mmCIF file of C-alpha atoms in Angstrom:
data_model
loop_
_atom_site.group_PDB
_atom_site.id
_atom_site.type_symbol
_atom_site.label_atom_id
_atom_site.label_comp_id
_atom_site.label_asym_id
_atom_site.label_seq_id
_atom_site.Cartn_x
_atom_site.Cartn_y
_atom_site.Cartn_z
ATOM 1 C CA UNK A 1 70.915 88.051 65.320
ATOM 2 C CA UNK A 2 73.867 89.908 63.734
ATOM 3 C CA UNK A 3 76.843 90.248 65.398
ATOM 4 C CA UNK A 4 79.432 92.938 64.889
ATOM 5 C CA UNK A 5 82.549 92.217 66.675
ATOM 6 C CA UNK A 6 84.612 95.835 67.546
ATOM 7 C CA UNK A 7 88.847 95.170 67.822
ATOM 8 C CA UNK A 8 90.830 98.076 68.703
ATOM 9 C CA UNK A 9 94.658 97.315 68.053
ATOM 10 C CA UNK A 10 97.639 99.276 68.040
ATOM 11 C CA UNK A 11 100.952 97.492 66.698
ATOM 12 C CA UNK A 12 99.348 93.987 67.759
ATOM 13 C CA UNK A 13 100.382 92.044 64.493
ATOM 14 C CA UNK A 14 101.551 89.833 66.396
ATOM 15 C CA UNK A 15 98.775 88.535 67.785
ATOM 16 C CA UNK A 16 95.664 89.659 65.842
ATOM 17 C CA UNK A 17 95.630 86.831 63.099
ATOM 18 C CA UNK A 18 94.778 84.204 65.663
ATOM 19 C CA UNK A 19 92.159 86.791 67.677
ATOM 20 C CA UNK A 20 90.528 87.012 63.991
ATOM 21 C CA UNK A 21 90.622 83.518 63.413
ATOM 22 C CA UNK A 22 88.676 83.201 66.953
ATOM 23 C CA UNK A 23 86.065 85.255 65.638
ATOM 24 C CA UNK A 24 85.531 83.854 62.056
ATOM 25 C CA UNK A 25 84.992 80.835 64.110
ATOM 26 C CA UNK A 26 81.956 81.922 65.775
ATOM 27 C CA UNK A 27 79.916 80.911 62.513
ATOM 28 C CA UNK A 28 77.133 83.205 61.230
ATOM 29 C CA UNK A 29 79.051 85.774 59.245
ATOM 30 C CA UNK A 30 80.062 88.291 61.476
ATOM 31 C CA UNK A 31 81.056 91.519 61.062
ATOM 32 C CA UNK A 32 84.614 92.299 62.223
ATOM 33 C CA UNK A 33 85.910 95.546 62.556
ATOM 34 C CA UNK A 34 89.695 96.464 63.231
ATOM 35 C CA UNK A 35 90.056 99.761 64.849
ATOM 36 C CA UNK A 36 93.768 100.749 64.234
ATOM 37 C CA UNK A 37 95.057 103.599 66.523
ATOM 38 C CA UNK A 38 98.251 103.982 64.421
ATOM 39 C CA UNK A 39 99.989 101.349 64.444
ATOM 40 C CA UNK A 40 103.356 101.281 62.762
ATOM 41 C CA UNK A 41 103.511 97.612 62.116
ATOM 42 C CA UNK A 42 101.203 95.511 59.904
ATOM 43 C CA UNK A 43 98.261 95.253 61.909
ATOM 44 C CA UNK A 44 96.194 97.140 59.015
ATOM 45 C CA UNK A 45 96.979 95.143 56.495
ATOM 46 C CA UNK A 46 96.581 91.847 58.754
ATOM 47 C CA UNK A 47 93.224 93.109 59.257
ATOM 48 C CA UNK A 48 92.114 93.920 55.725
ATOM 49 C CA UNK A 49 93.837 90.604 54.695
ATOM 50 C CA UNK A 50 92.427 88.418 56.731
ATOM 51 C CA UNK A 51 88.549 89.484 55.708
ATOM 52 C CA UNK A 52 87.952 92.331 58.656
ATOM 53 C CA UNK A 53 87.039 95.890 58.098
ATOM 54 C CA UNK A 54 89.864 98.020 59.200
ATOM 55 C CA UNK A 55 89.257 102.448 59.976
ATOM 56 C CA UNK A 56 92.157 104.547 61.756
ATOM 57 C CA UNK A 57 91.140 106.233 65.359
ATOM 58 C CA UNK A 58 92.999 108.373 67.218
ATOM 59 C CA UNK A 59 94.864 106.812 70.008
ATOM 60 C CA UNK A 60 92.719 105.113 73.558
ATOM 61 C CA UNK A 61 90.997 102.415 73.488
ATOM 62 C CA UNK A 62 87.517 104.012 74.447
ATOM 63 C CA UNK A 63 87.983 106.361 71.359
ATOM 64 C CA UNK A 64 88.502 102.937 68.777
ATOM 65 C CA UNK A 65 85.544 101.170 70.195
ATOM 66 C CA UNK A 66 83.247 103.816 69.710
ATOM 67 C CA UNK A 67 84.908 104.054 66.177
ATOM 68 C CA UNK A 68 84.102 100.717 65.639
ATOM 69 C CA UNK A 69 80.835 100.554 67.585
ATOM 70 C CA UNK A 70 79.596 103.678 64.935
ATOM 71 C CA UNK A 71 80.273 101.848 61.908
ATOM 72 C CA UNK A 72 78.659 98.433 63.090
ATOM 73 C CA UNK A 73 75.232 96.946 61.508
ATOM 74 C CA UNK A 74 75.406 93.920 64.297
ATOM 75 C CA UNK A 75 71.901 94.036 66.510
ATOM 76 C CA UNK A 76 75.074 92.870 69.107
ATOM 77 C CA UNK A 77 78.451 94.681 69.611
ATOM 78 C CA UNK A 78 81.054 92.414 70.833
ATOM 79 C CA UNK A 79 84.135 94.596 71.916
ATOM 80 C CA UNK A 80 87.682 92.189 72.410
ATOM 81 C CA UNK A 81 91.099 93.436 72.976
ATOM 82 C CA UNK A 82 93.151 92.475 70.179
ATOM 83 C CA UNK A 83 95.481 89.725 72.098
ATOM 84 C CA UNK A 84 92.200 88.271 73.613
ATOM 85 C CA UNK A 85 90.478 85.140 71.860
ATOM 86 C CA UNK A 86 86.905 84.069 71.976
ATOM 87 C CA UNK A 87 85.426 80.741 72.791
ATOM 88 C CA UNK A 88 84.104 78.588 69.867
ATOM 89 C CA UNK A 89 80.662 78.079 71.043
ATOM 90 C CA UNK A 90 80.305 82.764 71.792
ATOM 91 C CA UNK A 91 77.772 82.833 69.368
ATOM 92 C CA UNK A 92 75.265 80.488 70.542
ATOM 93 C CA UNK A 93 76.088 81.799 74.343
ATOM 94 C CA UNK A 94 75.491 85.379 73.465
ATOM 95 C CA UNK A 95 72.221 84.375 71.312
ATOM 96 C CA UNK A 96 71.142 82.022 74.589
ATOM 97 C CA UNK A 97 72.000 84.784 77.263
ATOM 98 C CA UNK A 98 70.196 87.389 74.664
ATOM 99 C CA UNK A 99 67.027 85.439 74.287
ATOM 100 C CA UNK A 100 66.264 86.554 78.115
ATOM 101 C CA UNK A 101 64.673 90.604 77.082
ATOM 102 C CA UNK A 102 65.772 91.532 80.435
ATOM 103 C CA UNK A 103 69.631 90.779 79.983
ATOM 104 C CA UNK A 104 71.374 93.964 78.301
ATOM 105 C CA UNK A 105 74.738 92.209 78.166
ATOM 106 C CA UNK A 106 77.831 90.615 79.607
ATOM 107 C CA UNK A 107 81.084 89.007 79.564
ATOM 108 C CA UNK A 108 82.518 85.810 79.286
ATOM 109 C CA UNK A 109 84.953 84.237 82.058
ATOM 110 C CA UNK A 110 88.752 85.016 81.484
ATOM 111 C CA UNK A 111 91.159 82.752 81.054
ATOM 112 C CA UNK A 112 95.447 83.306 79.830
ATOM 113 C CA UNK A 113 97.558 82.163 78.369
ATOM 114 C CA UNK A 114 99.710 80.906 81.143
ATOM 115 C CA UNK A 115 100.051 78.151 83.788
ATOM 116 C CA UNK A 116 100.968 80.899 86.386
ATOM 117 C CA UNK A 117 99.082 79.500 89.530
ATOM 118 C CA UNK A 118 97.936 83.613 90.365
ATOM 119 C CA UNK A 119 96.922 84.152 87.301
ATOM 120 C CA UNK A 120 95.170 80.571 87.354
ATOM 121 C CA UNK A 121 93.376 81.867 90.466
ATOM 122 C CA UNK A 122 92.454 85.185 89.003
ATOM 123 C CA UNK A 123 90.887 83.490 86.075
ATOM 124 C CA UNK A 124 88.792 81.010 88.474
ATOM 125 C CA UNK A 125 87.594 84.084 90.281
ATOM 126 C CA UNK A 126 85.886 85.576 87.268
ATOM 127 C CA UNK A 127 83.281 83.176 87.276
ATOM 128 C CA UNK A 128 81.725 84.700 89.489
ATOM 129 C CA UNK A 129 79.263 88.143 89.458
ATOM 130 C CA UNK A 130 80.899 90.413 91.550
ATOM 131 C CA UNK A 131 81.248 93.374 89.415
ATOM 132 C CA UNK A 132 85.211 94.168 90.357
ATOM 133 C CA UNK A 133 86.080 90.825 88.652
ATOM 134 C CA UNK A 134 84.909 91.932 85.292
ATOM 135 C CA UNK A 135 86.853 94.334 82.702
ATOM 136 C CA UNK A 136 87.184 94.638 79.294
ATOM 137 C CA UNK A 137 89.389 91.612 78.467
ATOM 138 C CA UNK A 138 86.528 89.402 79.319
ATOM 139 C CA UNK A 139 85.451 90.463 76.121
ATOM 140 C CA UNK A 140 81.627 92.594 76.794
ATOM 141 C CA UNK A 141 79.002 92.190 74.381
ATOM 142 C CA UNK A 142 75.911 94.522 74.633
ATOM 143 C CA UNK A 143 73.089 94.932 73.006
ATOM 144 C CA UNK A 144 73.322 97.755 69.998
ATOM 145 C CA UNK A 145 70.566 99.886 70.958
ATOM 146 C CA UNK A 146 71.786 99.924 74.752
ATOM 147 C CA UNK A 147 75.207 100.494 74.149
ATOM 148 C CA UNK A 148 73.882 103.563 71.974
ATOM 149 C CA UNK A 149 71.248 104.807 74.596
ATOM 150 C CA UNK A 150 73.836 104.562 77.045
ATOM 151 C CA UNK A 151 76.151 107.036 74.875
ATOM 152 C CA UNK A 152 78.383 104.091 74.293
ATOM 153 C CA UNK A 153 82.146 104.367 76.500
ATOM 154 C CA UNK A 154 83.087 107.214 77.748
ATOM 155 C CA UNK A 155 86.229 108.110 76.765
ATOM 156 C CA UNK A 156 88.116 108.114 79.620
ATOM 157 C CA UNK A 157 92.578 106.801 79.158
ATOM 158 C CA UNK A 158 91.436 103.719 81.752
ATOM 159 C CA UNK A 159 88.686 102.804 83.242
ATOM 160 C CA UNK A 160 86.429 103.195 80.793
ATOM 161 C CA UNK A 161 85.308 99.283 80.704
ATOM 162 C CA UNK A 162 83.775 99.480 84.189
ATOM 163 C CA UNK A 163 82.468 102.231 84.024
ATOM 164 C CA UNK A 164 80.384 100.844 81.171
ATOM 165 C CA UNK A 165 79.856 97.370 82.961
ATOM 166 C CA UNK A 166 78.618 99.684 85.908
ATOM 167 C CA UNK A 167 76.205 101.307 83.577
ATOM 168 C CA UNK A 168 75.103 98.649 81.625
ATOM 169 C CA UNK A 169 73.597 96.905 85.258
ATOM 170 C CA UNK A 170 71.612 100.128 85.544
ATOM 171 C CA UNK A 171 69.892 99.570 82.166
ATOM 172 C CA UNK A 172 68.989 95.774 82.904
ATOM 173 C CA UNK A 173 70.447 92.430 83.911
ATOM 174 C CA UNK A 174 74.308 91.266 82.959
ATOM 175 C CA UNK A 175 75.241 88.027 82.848
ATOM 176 C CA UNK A 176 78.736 86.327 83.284
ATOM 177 C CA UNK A 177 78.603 83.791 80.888
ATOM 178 C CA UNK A 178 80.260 79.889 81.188
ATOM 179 C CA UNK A 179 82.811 80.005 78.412
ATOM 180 C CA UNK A 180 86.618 81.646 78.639
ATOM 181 C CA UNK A 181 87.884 83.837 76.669
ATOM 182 C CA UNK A 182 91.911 83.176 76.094
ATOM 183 C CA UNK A 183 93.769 86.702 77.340
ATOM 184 C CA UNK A 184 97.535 87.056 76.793
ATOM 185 C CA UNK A 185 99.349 87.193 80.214
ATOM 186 C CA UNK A 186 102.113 89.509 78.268
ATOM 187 C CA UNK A 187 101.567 92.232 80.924
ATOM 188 C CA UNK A 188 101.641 90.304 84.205
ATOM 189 C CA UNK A 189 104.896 88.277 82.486
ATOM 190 C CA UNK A 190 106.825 91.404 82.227
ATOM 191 C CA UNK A 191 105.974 93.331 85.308
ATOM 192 C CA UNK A 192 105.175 90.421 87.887
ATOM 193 C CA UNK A 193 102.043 89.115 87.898
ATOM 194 C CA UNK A 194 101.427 89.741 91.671
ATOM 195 C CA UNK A 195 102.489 93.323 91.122
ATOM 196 C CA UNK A 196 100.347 93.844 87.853
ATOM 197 C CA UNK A 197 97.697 92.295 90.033
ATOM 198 C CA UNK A 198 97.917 94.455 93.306
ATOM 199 C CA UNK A 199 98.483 98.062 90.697
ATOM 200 C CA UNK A 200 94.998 96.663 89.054
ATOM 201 C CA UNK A 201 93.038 96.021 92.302
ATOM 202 C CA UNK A 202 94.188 99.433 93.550
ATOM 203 C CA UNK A 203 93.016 100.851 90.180
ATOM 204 C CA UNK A 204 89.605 100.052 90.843
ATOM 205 C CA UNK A 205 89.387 100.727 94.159
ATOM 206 C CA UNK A 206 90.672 104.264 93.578
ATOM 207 C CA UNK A 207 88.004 103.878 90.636
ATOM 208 C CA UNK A 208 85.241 103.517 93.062
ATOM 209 C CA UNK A 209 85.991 105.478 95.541
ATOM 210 C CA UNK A 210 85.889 108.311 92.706
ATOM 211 C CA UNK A 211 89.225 109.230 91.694
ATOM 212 C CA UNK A 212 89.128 110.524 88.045
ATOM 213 C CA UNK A 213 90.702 108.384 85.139
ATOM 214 C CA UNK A 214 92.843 110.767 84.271
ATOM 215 C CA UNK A 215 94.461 111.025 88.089
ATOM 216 C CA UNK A 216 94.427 107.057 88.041
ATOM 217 C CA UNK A 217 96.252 106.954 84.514
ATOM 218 C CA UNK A 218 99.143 109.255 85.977
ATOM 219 C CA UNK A 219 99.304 106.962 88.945
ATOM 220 C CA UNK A 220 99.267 103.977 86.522
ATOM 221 C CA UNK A 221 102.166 105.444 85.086
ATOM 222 C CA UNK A 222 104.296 106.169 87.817
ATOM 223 C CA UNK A 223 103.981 102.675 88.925
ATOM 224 C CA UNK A 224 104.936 101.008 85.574
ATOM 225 C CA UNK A 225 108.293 102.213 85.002
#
């Protein structure tokens, strides 16, 4: 089972050379592609440097994953933030979880960077299904041919990784699996973790409820000034 892991990064040399090393250490050759959304620091030449395939996108995050999800040859897409690392044993989860025809895809359980006791609590949360604990940092994988049937993310300024999770449960099972992922708490540090908390809850409430992304992403901004 090839794996194609999908990166998108803008100015994140900072913290993309250990995210890569996270995913050479998966084992089995895996392709790794950096989808730069120009950056003005080094994080293309980090990329390219460090043994990943590295293509320009124009900026959003939805827009570089399906960059990177075009150009991939893995049978599994595995789509992590660029200041999120995976769990040494992700391969052999995802080829476990996989081996079941029914599951489509997943996530892992989220952990950061920090000793903050909400954050802690946040992180112990995610272990379970409920699908308003589970966004992109979690890192999704997805089968290939889903993700493609599916149209792949729609490109949407937030949002866009639930809306996929939601989709991907109408195509077949998901599965949260038992290993963390390691998530910088970067945001939450500099804007209060209980108020980056409470702004994301209300996010995907609005979400649900059917507010557009667009309309949530000028709320978003009004509240992070």
């Amino acid at each position: 089972m090839r794996i194609t892991i999908v990166i998108p990064a803008l100015n994140e040399a900072s913290v993309l050379p250990s995210t890569l090393a996270a995913a050479r250490a998966l084992g089995g050759d895996p392709e790794i592609v950096v989808v730069d959304g120009g950056s003005s620091d080094d994080t293309p030449r980090i990329a390219r440097e460090r043994g990943a395939s590295c293509v320009a996108a124009p900026p959003g995050r939805a827009v570089a994953m399906n960059r990177g999800a075009a150009l991939a040859g893995g049978e599994v897409l595995i789509f992590v933030h660029a200041d999120t690392r995976l769990p040494p044993d992700a391969g052999r989860r995802i080829a476990s979880a996989l081996a079941e025809p029914d599951v489509v895809g997943g996530c892992f359980r989220l952990s950061f960077d920090s000793r903050r006791r909400l954050l802690s609590l946040y992180a112990f949360c995610t272990r379970f299904g409920f699908r308003l604990l589970h966004y992109g940092d979690a890192a999704y994988f997805v089968r290939a041919e889903v993700f493609r049937r599916l149209g792949g993310y729609r490109e949407y300024p937030l949002m866009e990784d639930l809306d996929l999770w939601l989709r991907m449960r109408c195509c077949g099972r998901t599965v949260v699996l038992p290993s963390c992922v390691v998530t910088s708490a970067r945001r939450y540090e500099r804007r209060g973790a209980l108020r980056q908390q409470a702004l994301n809850t209300a996010l995907v409430l609005l979400f649900m409820l059917g507010v557009h992304p667009r309309r949530l992403k000028r709320f978003y901004a009004a509240n992070v000034r």
